[in-house]
Amino acid sequence: MNAENLIALLVAAPLLGAAVLLCGGRRLDAVGHWIGTALAAGSFVIGVVLFVDMLGKDAEHRALMQHLFSWVPVEGFQADVAFQLDQLSMTFVLLITGVGSLIHVYSIGYMEHDERRRRFFGYLNLFLAAMLLLVLADNYLLLYVGWEGVGLASFLLIGFWQHKPSAATAAKKAFLVNRVGDMGLSIAIMLMFTTFGTFTFGPVLEATGETGEGKLTAIALMLLLAACGKSAQVPLQSWLGDAMEGPTPVSALIHAATMVTAGVYLIVRSGEIFNAAPDAQLVVTVVGAVTLLFGAIVGCAKDDIKKALAGSTMSQIGYMILASGLGPIGYVFAIMHLVTHGFFKAGLFLGAGSVMHGMNDEVDMRKYGGLRKHMPVTFVTFGLGYLAIIGFPGLSGFFSKDKIIEAAFAKGGTEGWILGGVALLGAAITAYYMTRVMLMTFFGEKRWQPDENGNEPHPHESPKSMTIPMIVLAFGSVFAGGIFGIGDRFLNWLEPVTEHAHGHPPISALTVTLATMVVLVIGVGTAYAQYGRRPVPVVAPRGSLLTRAARRDLLQDDFNHVVLVRGGEHLTRSLVYVDHTLVDGVVNGTAASMGGLSGRLRKLQNGYARSYAVSMFGGAAILIAATLLMRAV
């Protein structure tokens, strides 16, 4: 079988799993989790086979195409179901299926006692299939199908425990916020078709040099709006924290390797459009810079371990979006950080789930403390993820995040100094809030107490089905960045697709690294002074105004309620008023006038012959008088 013919199997395997598990009924309850895990792993194996085949070819001839069938074959509008597997999509395939398979294995133990485990694994398979379709599509319309499939699967997974009102509300919120971004993608596709006559990647990206900047800017901004929705970037970031209401494996899947990375993929895949629209590129960098600080500040104030990591995800994706906005200087580094983030953030979320498993599902870090003694494997694997995300020298985050900071400074001019400074500040805050999470969870004295029913947690290590995926991800957290960075391997791998421009920062790379180490030490030291040297109160103190605002996600929901909900209500009332007073007034007034006029005219039709004779006589008299008058004149 040719390698091209295997591409569709990448999507077909998890899609088959979803169909079997969701339609197979209760007879599959006992084996559903094994079926779902096996098909996810099967997709990973196919990805590895294709990867090895790709390595055996020259860099310029590694892209594979597979055309399945014509979806909409009409005159002037040709839509195909076709796949494109190149170095960029292959990177995502291995990340999605590799990390996704580990999360499936982890879920076997985590969801062991859930009555609807078979359905949960069906949703996980559906999620993988949709994400794979998104990154393998060779045109924007088919990408849109995968894009919407990811939205549907995330809605089902976030609201999986639908008996909890908070979970149902969170799922609906994620779904609605993402629909706003999806409108941006649909408008962008329409603009592409009217501008280029196609929405296939190759012809669209090749024609950018012959298209006006205004049209390209409009398309790029709509693509950015779509990316903001999927990747939880300002101003469409409000759904991400609430998404923690889903089971913890969902958080790892959505926040590490799949859904939130889709926006980064969309921008990098559309790089030629953004390169030709510098104003849109500037907006991308601003969105990334604002979001990386926004998420980091939110993460500093959360006592819920999963929501603290959610703020971290928002911030780290902000780094990737910032790098994507830098153009060819930053595309490779955005994807590199995306991959390393997939390892350490998935490990951190699975570690958080392991802590919850041993603490009776308690998520408040103020009720943890000293867990390193009771959960040594979780402590070590979570700790390695922590060191990776803060950029500890030699670990994966050090290689990928430092490159983004260097690329930001290399932008040059005032813009470069601002973006580089923001990225450095974000690194300091990251070191602070992640050290806070480590200290509150694994160090200090125990702070857990009996619950309302008198049951006291008995922290213990998780089963091997949960710890083995955590160990594998910990290895990725340690070694992935070094493997990618040595000899510019990752840069050389992606350059045929994303291109790369070497920037010249106003300060040396060594100076940037030293500055990053300084802010890392400041962040860690500040957190240690507050949470390592002092007892952690079980009840959170009131805190400063900024702390209180950060606990409420920097008032993002309040802003949305006042501006969008209340604003929408006022707009609706205004439209109703205009409709009742102006539109209905004109229509009803015209009808009333016609009715009044017809009522008056009706009086002339009384049925009496003498009245008609008088009318005729009067009319004849008027005509005669008028005739005589005209002759006299």
XYZ file of C-alpha atoms in Angstrom:
633
model
C 0.000 0.000 0.000
C 1.300 3.446 -0.936
C 1.937 5.846 1.898
C -0.643 8.264 0.453
C -3.377 5.685 0.982
C -2.649 5.543 4.712
C -3.475 9.198 5.363
C -7.230 8.689 5.478
C -6.757 5.850 7.975
C -5.385 8.373 10.465
C -8.852 9.914 10.660
C -10.810 6.731 9.997
C -9.456 4.792 12.992
C -10.705 7.105 15.776
C -13.812 7.940 13.751
C -14.642 4.226 13.610
C -14.078 4.020 17.356
C -16.486 6.881 17.960
C -19.146 5.279 15.758
C -18.811 1.854 17.395
C -18.747 3.148 20.967
C -21.574 5.659 20.581
C -23.852 3.362 18.578
C -22.890 -0.038 19.971
C -25.022 0.173 23.092
C -24.483 -1.197 26.581
C -23.175 -4.530 25.320
C -19.829 -2.746 24.833
C -19.645 -1.216 28.315
C -17.154 -3.816 29.520
C -14.701 -3.353 26.630
C -15.498 0.117 25.265
C -12.474 1.751 26.897
C -10.146 -0.827 25.350
C -11.663 -0.329 21.901
C -11.309 3.443 22.110
C -7.726 3.256 23.364
C -6.714 0.659 20.760
C -8.047 2.720 17.850
C -6.380 5.907 19.146
C -3.103 4.003 19.478
C -3.649 2.512 16.018
C -3.863 6.004 14.554
C -0.588 6.845 16.302
C 1.097 3.777 14.817
C -0.062 4.797 11.334
C 1.325 8.273 11.994
C 4.704 6.816 12.982
C 4.792 4.709 9.792
C 4.071 7.788 7.676
C 6.669 9.776 9.622
C 9.376 7.187 8.946
C 8.409 7.145 5.266
C 8.614 10.941 5.182
C 12.095 10.929 6.716
C 13.289 8.728 3.860
C 12.589 11.455 1.298
C 14.219 14.752 0.414
C 12.900 17.708 2.389
C 11.297 19.274 -0.670
C 9.420 16.091 -1.649
C 7.998 14.966 1.661
C 4.470 16.292 1.216
C 1.826 13.657 0.441
C -1.631 14.242 -1.038
C -4.660 11.968 -0.990
C -7.861 12.804 -2.854
C -10.851 10.785 -1.649
C -13.804 12.192 -3.591
C -15.401 15.380 -4.891
C -17.624 16.737 -2.175
C -19.456 19.501 -4.066
C -18.739 19.118 -7.828
C -20.711 21.956 -9.399
C -19.761 24.508 -12.043
C -17.691 27.291 -10.540
C -17.575 25.695 -7.097
C -15.375 22.661 -6.520
C -15.045 21.279 -2.997
C -13.019 18.110 -2.464
C -12.437 15.787 0.441
C -8.663 15.630 0.124
C -5.787 15.405 2.583
C -2.383 17.058 2.700
C 0.339 15.562 4.880
C 3.457 17.694 5.069
C 5.972 18.459 7.811
C 3.590 20.835 9.606
C 0.566 18.543 9.620
C 2.778 15.537 10.478
C 3.990 17.371 13.582
C 0.395 17.814 14.698
C -0.547 14.235 13.783
C 2.164 12.789 16.031
C 1.327 15.175 18.863
C -2.438 14.631 18.672
C -2.316 10.851 18.377
C 0.675 10.343 20.705
C -0.462 12.507 23.598
C -4.083 11.614 22.846
C -3.327 7.886 23.178
C -1.596 8.472 26.528
C -4.641 10.376 27.735
C -6.841 7.447 26.646
C -4.677 5.088 28.725
C -4.836 7.454 31.692
C -8.619 7.652 31.367
C -8.949 3.888 31.792
C -8.037 4.287 35.451
C -9.414 7.772 36.004
C -12.907 6.949 34.683
C -12.950 3.374 36.029
C -16.026 3.838 38.187
C -18.012 6.075 35.834
C -21.169 4.409 34.542
C -20.857 6.162 31.167
C -17.194 5.337 30.544
C -17.924 3.785 27.127
C -19.587 6.994 25.958
C -16.690 9.041 27.337
C -14.198 7.095 25.238
C -16.471 7.495 22.225
C -16.339 11.260 22.683
C -12.526 11.130 23.068
C -12.267 9.225 19.774
C -14.593 11.712 18.094
C -12.403 14.552 19.336
C -9.249 12.969 17.910
C -10.925 12.290 14.559
C -12.152 15.892 14.269
C -8.765 17.352 15.199
C -6.962 15.101 12.749
C -9.382 16.118 9.998
C -8.666 19.754 10.842
C -4.883 19.460 10.465
C -4.906 17.067 7.487
C -7.408 18.913 5.263
C -5.912 20.372 2.095
C -8.474 23.190 1.910
C -10.140 25.635 4.252
C -13.664 24.293 3.750
C -12.720 20.771 4.859
C -10.672 22.308 7.673
C -13.886 24.054 8.713
C -15.636 20.674 9.028
C -12.936 19.478 11.423
C -13.053 22.844 13.181
C -16.768 22.440 13.897
C -16.273 18.784 14.813
C -13.779 19.821 17.492
C -16.331 22.331 18.789
C -19.018 19.648 19.023
C -16.727 17.117 20.714
C -15.499 19.703 23.224
C -19.102 20.570 24.071
C -19.850 16.895 24.737
C -16.695 16.354 26.811
C -16.798 19.540 28.888
C -20.440 18.845 29.751
C -19.912 15.106 30.177
C -21.011 15.245 33.821
C -24.183 17.012 32.738
C -25.919 16.231 36.025
C -23.824 19.086 37.441
C -25.370 22.447 36.471
C -21.891 24.010 36.440
C -20.690 21.467 33.841
C -23.725 21.980 31.612
C -23.283 25.756 31.834
C -19.544 25.531 31.081
C -20.178 23.369 27.998
C -22.766 25.795 26.687
C -20.466 28.737 27.338
C -17.568 27.131 25.465
C -19.882 26.267 22.586
C -21.350 29.771 22.268
C -18.056 31.657 22.608
C -16.498 29.427 19.962
C -19.410 30.097 17.630
C -18.309 33.745 17.569
C -14.852 32.708 16.405
C -16.342 30.233 13.940
C -18.184 33.089 12.259
C -14.775 34.618 11.585
C -13.569 31.451 9.861
C -16.730 31.140 7.762
C -16.466 34.781 6.632
C -12.762 34.279 5.819
C -13.596 31.268 3.630
C -16.287 33.266 1.798
C -13.824 36.104 1.204
C -11.240 33.621 -0.087
C -13.677 32.162 -2.597
C -14.820 35.549 -3.882
C -11.199 36.746 -4.081
C -9.338 33.676 -5.342
C -12.120 31.495 -6.728
C -10.968 28.616 -4.515
C -10.276 27.746 -0.886
C -7.562 25.110 -1.426
C -4.388 25.942 0.490
C -1.964 25.862 -2.450
C -3.759 28.190 -4.899
C -4.879 30.567 -2.132
C -1.436 31.008 -0.595
C 0.281 31.263 -3.997
C -2.075 34.044 -5.110
C -1.459 36.321 -2.114
C 1.272 38.215 -3.941
C -1.218 39.301 -6.608
C -3.986 40.402 -4.227
C -4.621 43.779 -2.665
C -3.488 44.276 0.908
C -6.949 45.405 2.017
C -8.600 42.110 1.067
C -5.797 40.093 2.617
C -6.031 42.106 5.830
C -9.766 41.420 6.042
C -9.206 37.681 5.503
C -6.347 37.601 8.026
C -8.368 39.394 10.712
C -11.246 36.951 10.272
C -8.809 34.047 10.587
C -7.432 35.659 13.747
C -10.951 35.933 15.164
C -11.386 32.203 14.554
C -8.040 31.492 16.232
C -9.009 33.591 19.264
C -12.092 31.445 19.776
C -10.421 28.034 19.552
C -7.213 29.055 21.326
C -8.928 31.098 24.065
C -7.197 34.374 23.273
C -8.404 37.851 24.157
C -11.241 38.760 23.641
C -12.709 35.224 23.345
C -10.875 33.688 26.298
C -13.670 33.502 28.863
C -14.638 29.865 28.206
C -11.306 28.259 29.076
C -11.419 28.399 32.877
C -14.987 27.124 33.018
C -14.015 24.191 30.787
C -12.325 22.672 33.864
C -15.761 21.361 34.839
C -15.150 18.411 32.527
C -13.221 15.299 33.652
C -9.499 15.989 34.063
C -8.438 13.932 30.996
C -10.591 16.325 28.961
C -8.625 19.254 30.332
C -5.369 17.554 29.344
C -6.659 16.744 25.860
C -8.184 20.149 25.129
C -5.515 22.290 26.781
C -2.373 20.459 25.750
C -2.405 18.807 22.350
C -5.629 19.534 20.516
C -8.298 22.209 20.635
C -6.386 25.226 21.942
C -3.562 24.591 19.493
C -5.909 24.747 16.495
C -5.746 28.539 16.339
C -1.945 28.479 16.217
C -2.074 25.911 13.410
C -4.539 28.059 11.444
C -2.324 31.151 11.600
C 0.895 29.311 10.761
C -0.780 27.365 7.926
C -2.047 30.710 6.565
C 1.349 32.354 6.999
C 1.526 33.712 3.432
C -1.721 35.633 4.000
C -0.445 37.195 7.220
C 2.970 37.955 5.695
C 1.206 40.022 3.046
C -0.995 41.802 5.613
C 1.387 43.517 8.089
C -1.422 45.346 9.905
C -3.134 42.042 10.667
C 0.211 40.593 11.740
C 0.615 43.436 14.219
C -2.825 42.694 15.653
C -1.800 39.035 16.083
C 1.260 40.015 18.131
C -0.817 42.384 20.277
C -3.422 39.689 20.950
C -0.693 37.206 21.902
C 1.141 39.678 24.151
C -2.020 40.773 25.959
C -3.226 37.213 26.427
C 0.057 35.842 27.751
C -0.024 38.465 30.524
C -3.783 38.095 31.063
C -3.584 34.328 31.559
C -0.488 34.539 33.741
C -2.075 37.081 36.098
C -5.228 34.965 36.368
C -3.121 31.883 37.144
C -1.457 33.700 40.058
C -4.715 34.079 41.993
C -6.476 30.744 41.462
C -6.642 28.263 44.343
C -8.327 25.639 42.146
C -5.378 23.620 40.789
C -7.017 22.981 37.424
C -8.047 26.613 36.936
C -4.517 27.744 37.794
C -3.275 25.466 35.017
C -6.019 26.770 32.723
C -4.697 30.308 33.189
C -1.261 28.924 32.415
C -2.540 27.381 29.182
C -4.047 30.683 28.109
C -0.710 32.369 28.777
C 1.422 29.755 26.991
C -0.830 29.797 23.932
C -0.380 33.575 24.061
C 3.354 33.002 23.586
C 2.619 30.868 20.524
C 0.233 33.452 19.037
C 2.803 36.178 19.697
C 5.449 34.148 17.871
C 3.010 33.462 15.007
C 2.492 37.196 14.597
C 6.218 37.749 14.148
C 6.049 36.119 10.730
C 8.818 33.882 9.333
C 11.011 34.791 12.311
C 8.632 33.122 14.720
C 6.538 30.468 12.937
C 8.908 27.584 13.708
C 9.344 28.642 17.328
C 5.566 28.908 17.781
C 5.145 25.291 16.656
C 8.163 24.158 18.664
C 6.709 25.634 21.851
C 3.352 24.137 20.919
C 4.900 20.652 20.850
C 6.905 21.007 24.065
C 3.844 22.528 25.728
C 1.874 19.486 24.631
C 4.176 17.300 26.728
C 4.559 19.316 29.907
C 1.044 20.741 30.059
C -0.577 17.338 29.451
C 1.655 15.970 32.207
C 0.697 18.785 34.558
C -3.022 18.273 33.996
C -2.752 14.512 34.400
C -0.728 15.158 37.560
C -3.487 17.428 38.829
C -5.978 14.663 38.104
C -3.803 12.221 40.044
C -3.777 14.592 43.017
C -7.558 14.902 42.842
C -7.856 11.111 42.602
C -5.955 10.768 45.875
C -7.759 13.665 47.572
C -11.410 12.696 47.020
C -11.718 15.054 44.032
C -10.684 18.084 46.075
C -9.357 20.863 43.789
C -8.577 23.593 46.344
C -4.799 23.762 46.758
C -5.246 25.401 50.154
C -6.505 22.022 51.351
C -3.465 20.111 50.090
C 0.080 20.372 51.455
C 2.840 17.804 51.964
C 1.577 15.473 49.215
C 5.067 14.651 47.951
C 5.382 12.090 50.750
C 2.140 10.340 49.819
C 2.320 10.579 46.008
C 5.999 10.326 45.013
C 5.473 9.441 41.331
C 2.960 12.232 40.880
C 5.305 14.624 42.671
C 8.303 13.798 40.459
C 6.414 13.830 37.143
C 4.479 16.990 38.045
C 7.727 18.572 39.246
C 9.478 17.879 35.940
C 6.545 19.449 34.091
C 6.817 22.435 36.423
C 10.525 22.854 35.708
C 9.874 22.566 31.976
C 7.154 25.205 31.859
C 9.128 27.780 33.847
C 12.061 27.365 31.447
C 14.561 25.631 33.723
C 17.855 25.263 31.812
C 18.103 22.059 29.808
C 14.404 21.162 29.906
C 12.024 21.506 26.973
C 10.456 24.851 27.862
C 13.902 26.429 28.112
C 14.624 25.717 24.448
C 11.235 26.717 23.035
C 10.184 29.697 25.154
C 13.616 31.340 25.049
C 13.511 31.192 21.260
C 10.201 33.048 21.244
C 11.627 35.740 23.525
C 14.664 36.077 21.247
C 12.412 36.293 18.175
C 10.320 38.995 19.861
C 13.398 41.136 20.458
C 14.568 40.400 16.903
C 11.430 42.099 15.568
C 13.449 45.260 15.983
C 12.601 48.833 16.871
C 10.239 49.928 19.606
C 7.851 47.096 18.762
C 10.581 44.517 19.346
C 11.558 45.973 22.719
C 7.926 46.065 23.866
C 7.136 42.516 22.734
C 10.402 41.168 24.146
C 9.777 42.939 27.457
C 6.254 41.534 27.675
C 7.547 38.021 26.947
C 10.187 38.384 29.681
C 7.596 39.658 32.160
C 5.380 36.701 31.289
C 8.289 34.346 32.030
C 8.691 35.886 35.484
C 4.989 35.564 36.277
C 4.987 31.974 34.969
C 7.805 31.081 37.359
C 5.830 32.692 40.185
C 2.439 31.060 39.725
C 3.807 27.601 38.902
C 6.084 27.686 41.968
C 3.018 28.681 43.964
C 1.169 25.615 42.656
C 4.083 23.317 43.534
C 4.521 24.698 47.047
C 0.831 24.732 47.932
C 0.308 21.190 46.631
C 3.380 19.170 47.513
C 5.231 21.048 50.264
C 4.495 22.344 53.741
C 2.253 20.759 56.329
C -0.926 18.897 55.478
C -3.990 21.134 55.398
C -6.719 18.707 54.383
C -9.715 18.383 56.637
C -12.769 16.113 56.874
C -15.539 17.009 54.456
C -19.102 17.835 55.426
C -19.820 14.107 55.884
C -16.838 13.608 58.163
C -14.740 11.780 55.523
C -11.085 12.745 55.658
C -8.980 12.295 52.484
C -6.341 9.588 52.514
C -3.903 10.663 49.786
C -2.343 7.783 47.896
C -0.544 7.168 44.626
C -2.642 6.559 41.537
C -2.757 3.202 39.710
C -0.233 2.368 36.992
C -2.732 3.073 34.213
C -2.531 6.703 35.352
C 1.108 6.990 36.418
C 2.665 5.370 33.305
C 1.300 8.052 30.909
C 2.508 10.683 33.385
C 6.013 9.166 33.341
C 6.106 9.082 29.523
C 5.014 12.727 29.338
C 7.629 13.645 31.938
C 10.335 12.246 29.642
C 8.971 14.465 26.878
C 8.990 17.441 29.235
C 12.682 16.841 29.930
C 14.112 15.816 26.565
C 11.840 17.110 23.764
C 13.238 20.636 23.647
C 16.842 19.475 23.576
C 16.189 16.931 20.825
C 14.432 19.577 18.726
C 16.942 22.324 19.439
C 20.231 20.506 18.855
C 21.507 21.331 15.398
C 18.318 23.267 14.601
C 16.608 19.949 13.810
C 13.076 21.219 14.275
C 13.793 24.391 12.328
C 15.169 22.386 9.412
C 12.218 19.997 9.593
C 9.552 22.727 9.286
C 11.380 25.263 7.123
C 10.171 23.848 3.754
C 6.587 24.536 4.874
C 6.786 27.557 7.170
C 10.000 29.168 5.897
C 12.261 30.921 8.367
C 13.902 34.322 8.511
C 16.851 34.860 10.838
C 16.297 37.984 12.899
C 18.984 40.100 14.466
C 17.978 41.077 18.018
C 19.380 44.320 19.417
C 20.895 42.241 22.232
C 22.711 38.930 21.987
C 21.016 35.552 22.504
C 23.224 35.018 25.558
C 21.965 38.268 27.074
C 18.362 37.197 26.465
C 19.061 33.842 28.136
C 20.663 35.521 31.141
C 17.728 37.932 31.432
C 15.330 34.996 31.280
C 17.234 33.234 34.072
C 17.157 36.389 36.195
C 13.390 36.825 35.898
C 12.945 33.078 36.542
C 14.866 33.358 39.818
C 12.857 36.452 40.777
C 9.568 34.665 40.120
C 10.551 31.504 41.991
C 12.044 33.481 44.881
C 8.962 35.671 45.282
C 6.659 32.645 45.358
C 8.926 30.850 47.861
C 8.962 33.899 50.143
C 5.153 33.977 50.156
C 4.261 30.275 50.174
C 7.411 28.382 51.185
C 8.529 30.337 54.214
C 5.075 31.061 55.590
C 2.148 28.828 56.483
C -0.514 28.726 53.794
C -3.894 29.720 55.282
C -6.725 27.285 54.546
C -9.027 30.233 53.845
C -7.719 32.645 51.234
C -7.105 36.170 52.537
C -9.054 38.986 50.928
C -6.025 40.201 49.015
C -5.419 43.311 46.946
C -7.772 44.758 44.372
C -5.761 43.081 41.590
C -5.857 39.731 43.405
C -9.616 39.919 43.847
C -10.039 40.831 40.188
C -7.748 37.981 39.096
C -9.793 35.515 41.146
C -12.736 36.607 39.010
C -10.713 36.148 35.811
C -9.902 39.860 35.624
C -13.631 40.571 35.369
C -13.887 39.075 31.883
C -17.329 37.606 32.589
C -18.464 40.880 34.158
C -17.278 42.738 31.073
C -19.055 40.316 28.755
C -22.238 40.598 30.805
C -22.249 44.393 30.851
C -21.104 44.983 27.269
C -22.565 42.016 25.421
C -25.491 40.688 27.484
C -26.772 43.988 28.835
C -25.739 45.747 25.648
C -27.631 43.155 23.650
C -30.688 43.604 25.839
C -30.625 47.378 25.363
C -30.087 46.979 21.629
C -33.014 44.567 21.443
C -35.257 46.943 23.387
C -34.224 49.807 21.099
C -35.013 47.757 18.014
C -38.392 46.753 19.481
C -39.132 50.416 20.237
C -38.183 51.453 16.687
C -40.288 48.615 15.313
C -43.331 49.540 17.385
C -43.122 53.310 17.018
C -41.610 53.873 13.575
C -42.172 50.778 11.452
C -45.528 49.788 12.953
C -46.451 53.471 13.219
C -45.982 54.027 9.488
C -47.786 50.813 8.549
C -50.629 51.228 11.035
C -50.926 54.986 10.298
C -51.216 54.338 6.569
C -53.853 51.683 7.195
C -55.790 54.012 9.526
C -55.656 56.866 6.991
C -56.972 54.623 4.227
C -59.670 53.350 6.558
C -60.743 56.884 7.493
C -60.767 58.034 3.894
C -62.770 55.007 2.775
C -65.207 55.639 5.632
C -65.829 59.161 4.461
C -66.135 58.161 0.796
C -68.548 55.426 1.793
C -71.056 58.072 2.917
C -71.403 59.191 -0.691
C -72.766 55.772 -1.603
C -76.112 55.992 0.260
C -78.380 54.215 -2.293
C -80.860 57.118 -2.830
C -81.562 58.104 -6.464
C -82.277 61.733 -5.564
C -78.857 62.069 -3.965
C -77.173 60.677 -7.077
C -79.287 63.068 -9.268
C -78.212 66.058 -7.179
C -74.569 64.893 -7.420
C -74.827 64.552 -11.165
C -76.486 67.958 -11.456
C -73.827 69.550 -9.270
C -71.034 67.928 -11.277
C -72.547 69.022 -14.559
C -72.933 72.584 -13.241
C -69.277 72.652 -12.192
C -68.119 71.417 -15.595
C -70.267 74.005 -17.448
C -69.044 76.822 -15.204
C -65.446 75.783 -15.680
C -65.853 75.643 -19.473
C -67.415 79.097 -19.637
C -64.692 80.506 -17.422
C -61.912 79.106 -19.590
C -63.516 80.570 -22.756
C -63.890 83.959 -21.090
C -60.220 83.977 -20.181
